[in-house]
Coordinates of C-alpha atoms and ligand atoms in Angstrom, one line a residue:
X1469 CA 0.0 -51.5 24.7
X1470 CA 3.0 -53.9 24.8
X1471 CA 6.5 -53.8 23.4
X1472 CA 7.0 -55.8 20.1
X1473 CA 7.6 -59.5 20.5
X1474 CA 11.3 -60.2 20.7
X1475 CA 12.2 -56.6 21.8
X1476 CA 13.0 -55.5 25.3
X1477 CA 13.0 -52.4 27.4
X1478 CA 16.3 -52.1 29.2
X1479 CA 15.1 -50.7 32.5
X1480 CA 17.0 -48.3 34.9
X1481 CA 17.4 -51.2 37.3
X1482 CA 19.4 -53.2 34.8
X1483 CA 21.3 -50.4 33.0
X1484 CA 24.4 -50.7 35.3
X1485 CA 25.3 -54.0 33.7
X1486 CA 25.1 -52.4 30.2
X1487 CA 27.2 -49.5 31.3
X1488 CA 29.8 -51.9 32.7
X1489 CA 30.0 -53.7 29.4
X1490 CA 30.1 -50.4 27.5
X1491 CA 32.9 -49.1 29.7
X1492 CA 35.0 -52.2 29.1
X1493 CA 34.3 -51.9 25.3
X1494 CA 35.8 -48.4 25.4
X1495 CA 38.7 -49.4 27.5
X1496 CA 39.8 -52.5 25.5
X1497 CA 39.3 -51.0 22.1
X1498 CA 41.4 -48.0 23.1
X1499 CA 44.2 -50.3 24.3
X1500 CA 44.3 -51.8 20.8
X1501 CA 43.8 -48.5 18.9
X1502 CA 40.3 -49.1 17.6
X1503 CA 38.0 -46.2 17.0
X1504 CA 34.2 -46.2 16.9
X1505 CA 32.3 -46.2 13.6
X1506 CA 28.6 -45.4 13.9
X1507 CA 26.7 -46.5 10.9
X1508 CA 23.0 -45.9 10.3
X1509 CA 20.8 -48.7 11.6
X1510 CA 19.2 -49.1 8.1
X1511 CA 20.8 -49.7 4.7
X1512 CA 19.7 -50.6 1.2
X1513 CA 18.6 -54.2 1.3
X1514 CA 21.2 -55.1 -1.3
X1515 CA 24.1 -54.3 1.1
X1516 CA 23.2 -57.4 3.2
X1517 CA 21.9 -59.6 0.4
X1518 CA 25.2 -59.3 -1.4
X1519 CA 27.5 -59.6 1.6
X1520 CA 25.7 -62.1 3.8
X1521 CA 24.4 -64.2 1.0
X1522 CA 21.0 -65.0 -0.5
X1523 CA 21.0 -68.6 0.8
X1524 CA 21.7 -67.8 4.4
X1525 CA 19.0 -67.8 7.1
X1526 CA 19.6 -64.2 7.8
X1527 CA 18.9 -63.0 4.3
X1528 CA 16.4 -65.8 3.5
X1529 CA 14.1 -65.4 6.5
X1530 CA 15.2 -63.1 9.2
X1531 CA 15.6 -59.6 7.7
X1532 CA 13.3 -56.7 8.5
X1533 CA 13.0 -55.3 5.0
X1534 CA 10.4 -52.9 3.7
X1535 CA 9.9 -50.5 0.8
X1536 CA 10.2 -46.9 2.0
X1537 CA 7.9 -44.2 0.7
X1538 CA 10.2 -43.6 -2.3
X1539 CA 10.0 -47.3 -3.2
X1540 CA 13.6 -48.3 -2.2
X1541 CA 14.0 -51.5 -0.4
X1542 CA 15.4 -50.8 3.1
X1543 CA 16.6 -53.2 5.7
X1544 CA 17.1 -52.8 9.5
X1545 CA 20.7 -54.0 9.8
X1546 CA 20.9 -57.7 10.9
X1547 CA 24.7 -57.4 11.3
X1548 CA 27.4 -54.8 10.9
X1549 CA 30.2 -56.1 8.7
X1550 CA 28.4 -55.5 5.4
X1551 CA 27.6 -51.9 6.5
X1552 CA 31.2 -51.3 7.7
X1553 CA 32.6 -52.4 4.4
X1554 CA 30.0 -50.3 2.5
X1555 CA 31.0 -47.3 4.6
X1556 CA 34.8 -48.0 4.3
X1557 CA 34.5 -48.0 0.5
X1558 CA 32.3 -44.9 0.5
X1559 CA 34.6 -42.9 2.7
X1560 CA 37.9 -44.3 1.5
X1561 CA 38.9 -45.5 5.0
X1562 CA 41.5 -47.9 3.6
X1563 CA 42.8 -45.8 0.7
X1564 CA 46.5 -45.9 -0.1
X1565 CA 47.3 -49.2 1.6
X1566 CA 46.0 -47.9 4.9
X1567 CA 44.5 -50.2 7.4
X1568 CA 41.5 -49.2 9.5
X1569 CA 40.7 -50.4 13.0
X1570 CA 37.0 -49.8 13.9
X1571 CA 34.5 -50.9 16.5
X1572 CA 30.8 -50.6 16.9
X1573 CA 28.1 -51.2 19.5
X1574 CA 24.4 -50.9 19.0
X1575 CA 21.1 -52.4 18.1
X1576 CA 20.6 -55.1 15.3
X1577 CA 17.4 -56.8 14.0
X1578 CA 16.6 -60.3 13.0
X1579 CA 13.2 -61.9 12.8
X1580 CA 14.0 -65.0 14.8
X1581 CA 11.9 -67.1 17.2
X1582 CA 12.5 -65.4 20.5
X1583 CA 14.0 -67.4 23.4
X1584 CA 16.6 -67.0 26.1
X1585 CA 19.5 -65.1 24.5
X1586 CA 17.7 -64.7 21.2
X1587 CA 15.7 -61.5 20.5
X1588 CA 14.4 -59.7 17.4
X1589 CA 16.1 -56.5 18.4
X1590 CA 19.4 -57.3 20.1
X1591 CA 22.8 -55.6 20.5
X1592 CA 26.2 -56.3 19.2
X1593 CA 29.7 -55.1 20.0
X1594 CA 32.1 -55.8 17.2
X1595 CA 35.5 -54.9 15.9
X1596 CA 36.8 -55.0 12.3
X1597 CA 40.4 -54.8 11.2
X1598 CA 40.3 -53.7 7.5
X1599 CA 43.2 -54.1 5.1
X1600 CA 45.6 -56.7 6.6
X1601 CA 45.9 -60.3 5.4
X1602 CA 48.6 -61.8 7.7
X1603 CA 48.1 -64.0 10.7
X1604 CA 49.2 -61.1 12.9
X1605 CA 45.9 -59.4 12.1
X1606 CA 44.0 -62.6 13.0
X1607 CA 45.7 -62.8 16.4
X1608 CA 45.1 -59.1 17.1
X1609 CA 41.4 -59.6 16.6
X1610 CA 41.4 -62.9 18.6
X1611 CA 43.4 -61.5 21.4
X1612 CA 41.2 -58.4 21.6
X1613 CA 38.1 -60.6 21.8
X1614 CA 39.7 -62.8 24.4
X1615 CA 40.9 -59.9 26.6
X1616 CA 37.5 -58.3 26.4
X1617 CA 35.8 -61.5 27.8
X1618 CA 38.5 -61.7 30.5
X1619 CA 37.8 -58.1 31.5
X1620 CA 34.1 -59.0 31.9
X1621 CA 35.0 -61.9 34.1
X1622 CA 33.3 -64.5 31.8
X1623 CA 35.1 -67.7 32.7
X1624 CA 32.8 -70.4 31.5
X1625 CA 33.8 -70.1 27.9
X1626 CA 35.5 -71.8 25.0
X1627 CA 37.1 -70.6 21.8
X1628 CA 36.3 -72.7 18.7
X1629 CA 38.4 -72.1 15.6
X1630 CA 38.5 -73.4 12.1
X1631 CA 39.6 -72.5 8.6
X1632 CA 37.3 -72.2 5.6
X1633 CA 40.3 -71.8 3.2
X1634 CA 39.9 -70.0 -0.1
X1635 CA 36.5 -69.5 -2.0
X1636 CA 37.7 -72.0 -4.6
X1637 CA 38.4 -74.7 -2.0
X1638 CA 35.2 -73.9 -0.2
X1639 CA 33.3 -74.4 -3.5
X1640 CA 35.0 -77.8 -4.0
X1641 CA 34.2 -78.7 -0.4
X1642 CA 30.5 -77.8 -0.9
X1643 CA 30.4 -80.2 -3.9
X1644 CA 31.9 -83.0 -1.8
X1645 CA 29.4 -82.3 1.0
X1646 CA 26.5 -82.3 -1.4
X1647 CA 27.5 -85.7 -2.8
X1648 CA 28.2 -87.2 0.6
X1649 CA 24.9 -86.0 2.2
X1650 CA 22.9 -86.8 -0.9
X1651 CA 23.8 -90.4 -0.4
X1652 CA 22.3 -90.2 3.1
X1653 CA 19.4 -88.0 2.1
X1654 CA 16.6 -89.8 4.0
X1655 CA 18.7 -89.8 7.3
X1656 CA 19.0 -86.0 7.2
X1657 CA 16.6 -83.7 9.2
X1658 CA 14.0 -81.8 7.2
X1659 CA 15.9 -78.5 7.7
X1660 CA 19.1 -80.0 6.4
X1661 CA 17.4 -81.6 3.4
X1662 CA 16.2 -78.2 2.4
X1663 CA 19.7 -76.8 2.8
X1664 CA 21.5 -79.5 0.9
X1665 CA 21.8 -77.8 -2.4
X1666 CA 21.8 -74.2 -1.4
X1667 CA 24.0 -74.2 1.8
X1668 CA 25.4 -77.6 2.6
X1669 CA 28.0 -76.2 5.0
X1670 CA 25.3 -75.3 7.5
X1671 CA 24.4 -79.0 7.8
X1672 CA 27.8 -79.4 9.6
X1673 CA 26.7 -77.2 12.5
X1674 CA 23.1 -78.6 12.7
X1675 CA 22.1 -79.4 16.3
X1676 CA 19.9 -82.4 15.2
X1677 CA 21.4 -85.6 16.6
X1678 CA 20.9 -87.5 13.3
X1679 CA 22.6 -84.7 11.3
X1680 CA 25.4 -84.6 13.9
X1681 CA 26.1 -88.3 13.5
X1682 CA 26.3 -88.0 9.7
X1683 CA 28.5 -84.9 10.0
X1684 CA 31.0 -86.7 12.1
X1685 CA 31.9 -88.9 9.1
X1686 CA 31.5 -86.2 6.4
X1687 CA 34.4 -85.1 4.3
X1688 CA 36.7 -82.7 6.1
X1689 CA 37.9 -79.3 4.9
X1690 CA 41.3 -80.1 6.6
X1691 CA 41.9 -82.8 4.1
X1692 CA 41.5 -80.4 1.2
X1693 CA 43.5 -77.4 2.4
X1694 CA 46.1 -75.8 0.0
X1695 CA 49.5 -75.1 1.3
X1696 CA 48.9 -71.4 1.8
X1697 CA 45.6 -71.8 3.8
X1698 CA 47.3 -74.5 5.9
X1699 CA 50.3 -72.3 6.6
X1700 CA 48.1 -69.3 7.6
X1701 CA 45.9 -71.4 9.9
X1702 CA 48.9 -73.0 11.6
X1703 CA 50.5 -69.6 12.2
X1704 CA 47.3 -68.3 13.8
X1705 CA 47.2 -71.4 16.1
X1706 CA 50.9 -71.0 17.0
X1707 CA 50.3 -67.3 17.9
X1708 CA 47.3 -68.3 20.1
X1709 CA 49.7 -70.7 21.8
X1710 CA 52.3 -68.0 22.2
X1711 CA 49.7 -65.8 24.0
X1712 CA 48.4 -68.8 26.1
X1713 CA 44.9 -68.3 24.7
X1714 CA 43.1 -71.7 25.0
X1715 CA 41.2 -72.9 21.9
X1716 CA 39.7 -76.0 20.3
X1717 CA 40.0 -76.6 16.5
X1718 CA 36.5 -77.5 15.4
X1719 CA 36.3 -78.7 11.8
X1720 CA 32.5 -78.5 12.0
X1721 CA 32.5 -74.7 12.6
X1722 CA 31.3 -73.0 9.5
X1723 CA 29.4 -69.8 10.6
X1724 CA 26.1 -68.7 9.2
X1725 CA 27.3 -65.9 6.8
X1726 CA 28.7 -66.4 3.3
X1727 CA 31.5 -63.8 3.3
X1728 CA 34.1 -65.8 5.3
X1729 CA 37.3 -67.4 4.1
X1730 CA 40.3 -68.7 6.0
X1731 CA 40.0 -68.2 9.8
X1732 CA 36.6 -68.5 11.4
X1733 CA 35.9 -68.7 15.2
X1734 CA 33.2 -68.6 17.8
X1735 CA 33.3 -68.1 21.6
X1736 CA 30.7 -70.2 23.4
X1737 CA 29.6 -70.3 27.0
X1738 CA 28.0 -73.0 29.0
X1739 CA 26.1 -70.3 31.0
X1740 CA 23.9 -69.6 28.1
X1741 CA 21.7 -72.6 27.3
X1742 CA 20.7 -73.5 23.7
X1743 CA 21.9 -70.2 22.2
X1744 CA 25.4 -70.8 23.4
X1745 CA 27.4 -68.5 21.1
X1746 CA 28.6 -65.4 22.9
X1747 CA 30.0 -64.1 19.6
X1748 CA 31.9 -65.1 16.5
X1749 CA 33.7 -63.8 13.5
X1750 CA 36.3 -64.5 10.9
X1751 CA 38.2 -63.4 7.8
X1752 CA 36.4 -61.9 4.9
X1753 CA 39.1 -61.3 2.3
X1754 CA 36.9 -60.8 -0.7
X1755 CA 34.0 -58.7 0.6
X1756 CA 35.4 -55.3 -0.6
X1757 CA 35.8 -56.6 -4.2
X1758 CA 32.3 -58.0 -4.0
X1759 CA 31.1 -54.5 -3.3
X1760 CA 33.1 -53.0 -6.2
X1761 CA 36.0 -51.9 -4.0
X1762 CA 39.7 -52.9 -4.2
X1763 CA 41.1 -56.0 -2.7
X1764 CA 41.1 -55.4 1.1
X1765 CA 41.6 -58.5 3.2
X1766 CA 39.9 -58.1 6.6
X1767 CA 38.9 -59.8 9.8
X1768 CA 36.5 -59.1 12.6
X1769 CA 34.1 -60.4 15.3
X1770 CA 30.9 -59.5 17.0
X1771 CA 29.5 -60.4 20.4
X1772 CA 25.9 -60.4 21.4
X1773 CA 25.6 -58.0 24.3
X1774 CA 22.5 -59.6 25.8
X1775 CA 24.4 -62.9 25.9
X1776 CA 27.5 -61.3 27.5
X1777 CA 25.2 -60.0 30.2
X1778 CA 23.5 -63.4 30.7
X1779 CA 26.9 -65.0 31.2
X1780 CA 28.0 -62.2 33.5
X1781 CA 24.8 -62.5 35.6
X1782 CA 25.2 -66.3 35.8
X1783 CA 28.6 -65.8 37.3
X1784 CA 27.6 -62.7 39.3
X1785 CA 30.5 -60.8 37.7
X1786 CA 28.6 -57.5 37.3
X1787 CA 30.0 -55.1 39.9
X1788 CA 27.4 -53.4 42.3
X1789 CA 26.0 -50.2 41.0
X1790 CA 27.1 -47.2 43.2
X1791 CA 24.3 -45.5 45.1
X1792 CA 23.7 -41.7 45.2
X1793 CA 26.1 -40.2 47.8
X1794 CA 23.8 -37.9 49.7
X1795 CA 20.2 -37.0 50.5
X1796 CA 19.4 -33.5 51.7
X1797 CA 16.4 -33.7 54.0
X1798 CA 14.1 -30.8 54.8
X1799 CA 11.1 -30.1 57.1
X1800 CA 7.6 -29.2 55.8
X1801 CA 8.3 -25.4 55.8
X1802 CA 9.1 -23.1 52.9
X1803 CA 12.3 -21.9 54.5
X1804 CA 13.6 -25.4 55.1
X1805 CA 12.7 -26.5 51.6
X1806 CA 14.4 -23.5 50.1
X1807 CA 17.6 -24.1 52.1
X1808 CA 17.5 -27.8 51.1
X1809 CA 17.2 -27.0 47.4
X1810 CA 20.1 -24.4 47.5
X1811 CA 22.3 -26.7 49.6
X1812 CA 21.7 -29.7 47.2
X1813 CA 22.4 -27.5 44.2
X1814 CA 25.7 -26.2 45.6
X1815 CA 26.8 -29.7 46.5
X1816 CA 26.1 -31.0 43.0
X1817 CA 27.7 -28.0 41.1
X1818 CA 30.5 -27.0 43.5
X1819 CA 31.5 -30.3 45.0
X1820 CA 30.4 -32.7 42.2
X1821 CA 28.4 -34.8 44.6
X1822 CA 25.4 -37.0 43.7
X1823 CA 22.5 -35.6 45.6
X1824 CA 18.9 -36.5 46.0
X1825 CA 16.2 -34.3 47.4
X1826 CA 12.5 -35.0 48.1
X1827 CA 10.3 -33.4 45.4
X1828 CA 6.9 -34.5 46.9
X1829 CA 6.9 -32.4 50.1
X1830 CA 7.0 -35.5 52.3
X1831 CA 7.6 -35.9 56.0
X1832 CA 11.0 -36.1 57.6
X1833 CA 10.4 -39.8 58.3
X1834 CA 9.4 -40.6 54.7
X1835 CA 12.6 -38.9 53.5
X1836 CA 14.8 -40.8 56.0
X1837 CA 13.1 -44.0 54.8
X1838 CA 13.8 -43.2 51.2
X1839 CA 17.4 -42.4 51.9
X1840 CA 17.8 -45.7 53.6
X1841 CA 16.1 -47.6 50.7
X1842 CA 18.4 -45.9 48.2
X1843 CA 21.5 -46.9 50.1
X1844 CA 22.6 -43.3 50.6
X1845 CA 25.9 -42.7 52.4
X1846 CA 25.1 -39.4 54.1
X1847 CA 22.0 -37.5 54.9
X1848 CA 22.1 -33.7 55.5
X1849 CA 19.2 -32.4 57.6
X1850 CA 18.2 -28.7 57.4
X1851 CA 15.3 -28.0 59.8
X1852 CA 14.0 -24.6 61.1
X1853 CA 16.7 -24.3 63.7
X1854 CA 19.4 -25.1 61.2
X1855 CA 17.9 -22.5 58.8
X1856 CA 18.2 -19.8 61.5
X1857 CA 21.8 -20.7 62.3
X1858 CA 22.8 -21.3 58.6
X1859 CA 24.0 -24.8 59.5
X1860 CA 22.9 -28.4 59.1
X1861 CA 23.1 -31.9 60.6
X1862 CA 25.3 -34.4 58.7
X1863 CA 24.6 -38.0 59.5
X1864 CA 26.8 -40.8 58.2
X1865 CA 24.3 -43.6 57.7
X1866 CA 26.9 -46.4 57.7
X1867 CA 28.6 -45.4 61.0
X1868 CA 25.7 -43.6 62.6
X1869 CA 28.0 -40.7 63.4
X1870 CA 26.4 -37.2 63.5
X1871 CA 27.9 -33.7 63.2
X1872 CA 26.6 -30.2 63.1
X1873 CA 28.3 -28.2 60.3
X1874 CA 27.9 -24.8 58.9
X1875 CA 26.4 -24.9 55.4
X1876 CA 29.5 -23.1 54.1
X1877 CA 31.8 -25.7 55.6
X1878 CA 30.1 -28.6 53.7
X1879 CA 32.3 -28.3 50.6
X1880 CA 35.4 -28.6 52.7
X1881 CA 33.9 -31.4 54.9
X1882 CA 33.1 -33.6 51.9
X1883 CA 36.3 -32.7 50.1
Ligands
HAM1397 P1 26.8 -63.6 14.0 O1 27.4 -64.9 14.5 O2 25.6 -63.7 13.1 O3 28.0 -62.8 13.4 O4 26.4 -62.7 15.3 C1 27.3 -62.5 16.3 C2 26.7 -62.6 17.7 O5 25.5 -61.8 17.8 C3 26.2 -64.0 18.0 O6 27.2 -64.9 18.4 C4 25.2 -63.7 19.1 O7 25.9 -63.6 20.3 C5 24.6 -62.4 18.7 N1 23.3 -62.6 18.1 C6 23.0 -62.9 16.8 N2 21.7 -63.0 16.6 C7 21.1 -62.7 17.8 C8 19.8 -62.6 18.3 N3 18.7 -62.8 17.5 N4 19.5 -62.3 19.6 C9 20.6 -62.1 20.4 N5 21.9 -62.2 20.0 C10 22.1 -62.4 18.8 C11 27.9 -61.6 12.8 O8 26.9 -60.8 13.0 C12 29.1 -61.1 12.1 N6 28.9 -59.8 11.5 C13 30.3 -61.1 13.0 C14 31.6 -60.6 12.3 C15 32.1 -59.4 12.4 N7 32.3 -61.3 11.4 C16 33.3 -60.6 11.0 N8 33.2 -59.4 11.6

């Protein structure tokens, strides 16, 4: 029996990195006043079809969708934004002009070809700021994402940013792209040819060298911007400057989901290889209306947690896991074992110490060896003599110092 292709067991030996990332998530989101929203991992398929768009790769070929026993079409969430908006409308999170600041972290599912940094079950951490349209909201989200990456020590990274303006301008831009690329149809890759009518914007971020060369001369969104979109984008850039957050304006950045307008961005890392996006996001000012809600301009991002860990591992920025503090060692006699179990229990419950004891009735030597392997700070030995005298030998494994202490003194000794 094997795990499903594209899924991974996160083993005890690697969990410390995950906990480090999760601790930073809690810390940074609390600094910015974001609270966690835990959505179900499955939704009606329509939630994603409508939000992400029928012509996107995600909806077109990557969703885990199935009819449930009642005949409803259900999808394992491929992303969170659609579900967050569904849930915000359902629970009135942004009623009466309120804004909502939420974050999430958990598993997501996309049927993609597995490779380094790309899995079929992966994890995202994301934030969504619902109900604010100004550039101050954009900068809050961008600064939060930036501070989070800083706190993880991920240095080898770049922020790419672009504007997709309004849906009307985006539509015009699509038409211009269709006519430009149509006149170079035979030079386009097969993939891009098939996208030409349905999703021509995606040709701009194709990695195929021929497509790239054509995209360099393609019409630019920048040349079509209306005054308001231009003003919004310039204000966001000037706020990034004010916070000294480095960025590159990338006119070819379009993102793979249909709900975006105005600001879009991506954080990439050279530590990752082909799948170089640590995370991305942008504005989605019209998604609430699309779901039948009231106009609620919003912006957010999501990071891939596996990719954060890959980048952290590459830079060795994951702090060492701490080892258990103590190992209480006994001899092979019932009295000694009983004393060991009581002593360990008291140290855990009364002194809050992390304590390991042998549960296989092994020799003193085997226990010492295990304590050493676990990187334990102190061993406490309770042999037959110590049982008689109600004391123990405390050995500091790093200094080699050894003391005899009464069992009742241990609490005070370890403070
Ligand atoms: P996305 O760009 O589709 O955006 O995904 C965000 C991040 O999730 C990617 O940059 C990547 O790090 C990670 N990711 C995506 N697919 C995989 C995969 N198969 N394996 C490993 N990691 C993966 C969104 O999902 C939007 N909902 C972001 C957003 C939030 N926009 C506004 N708010």
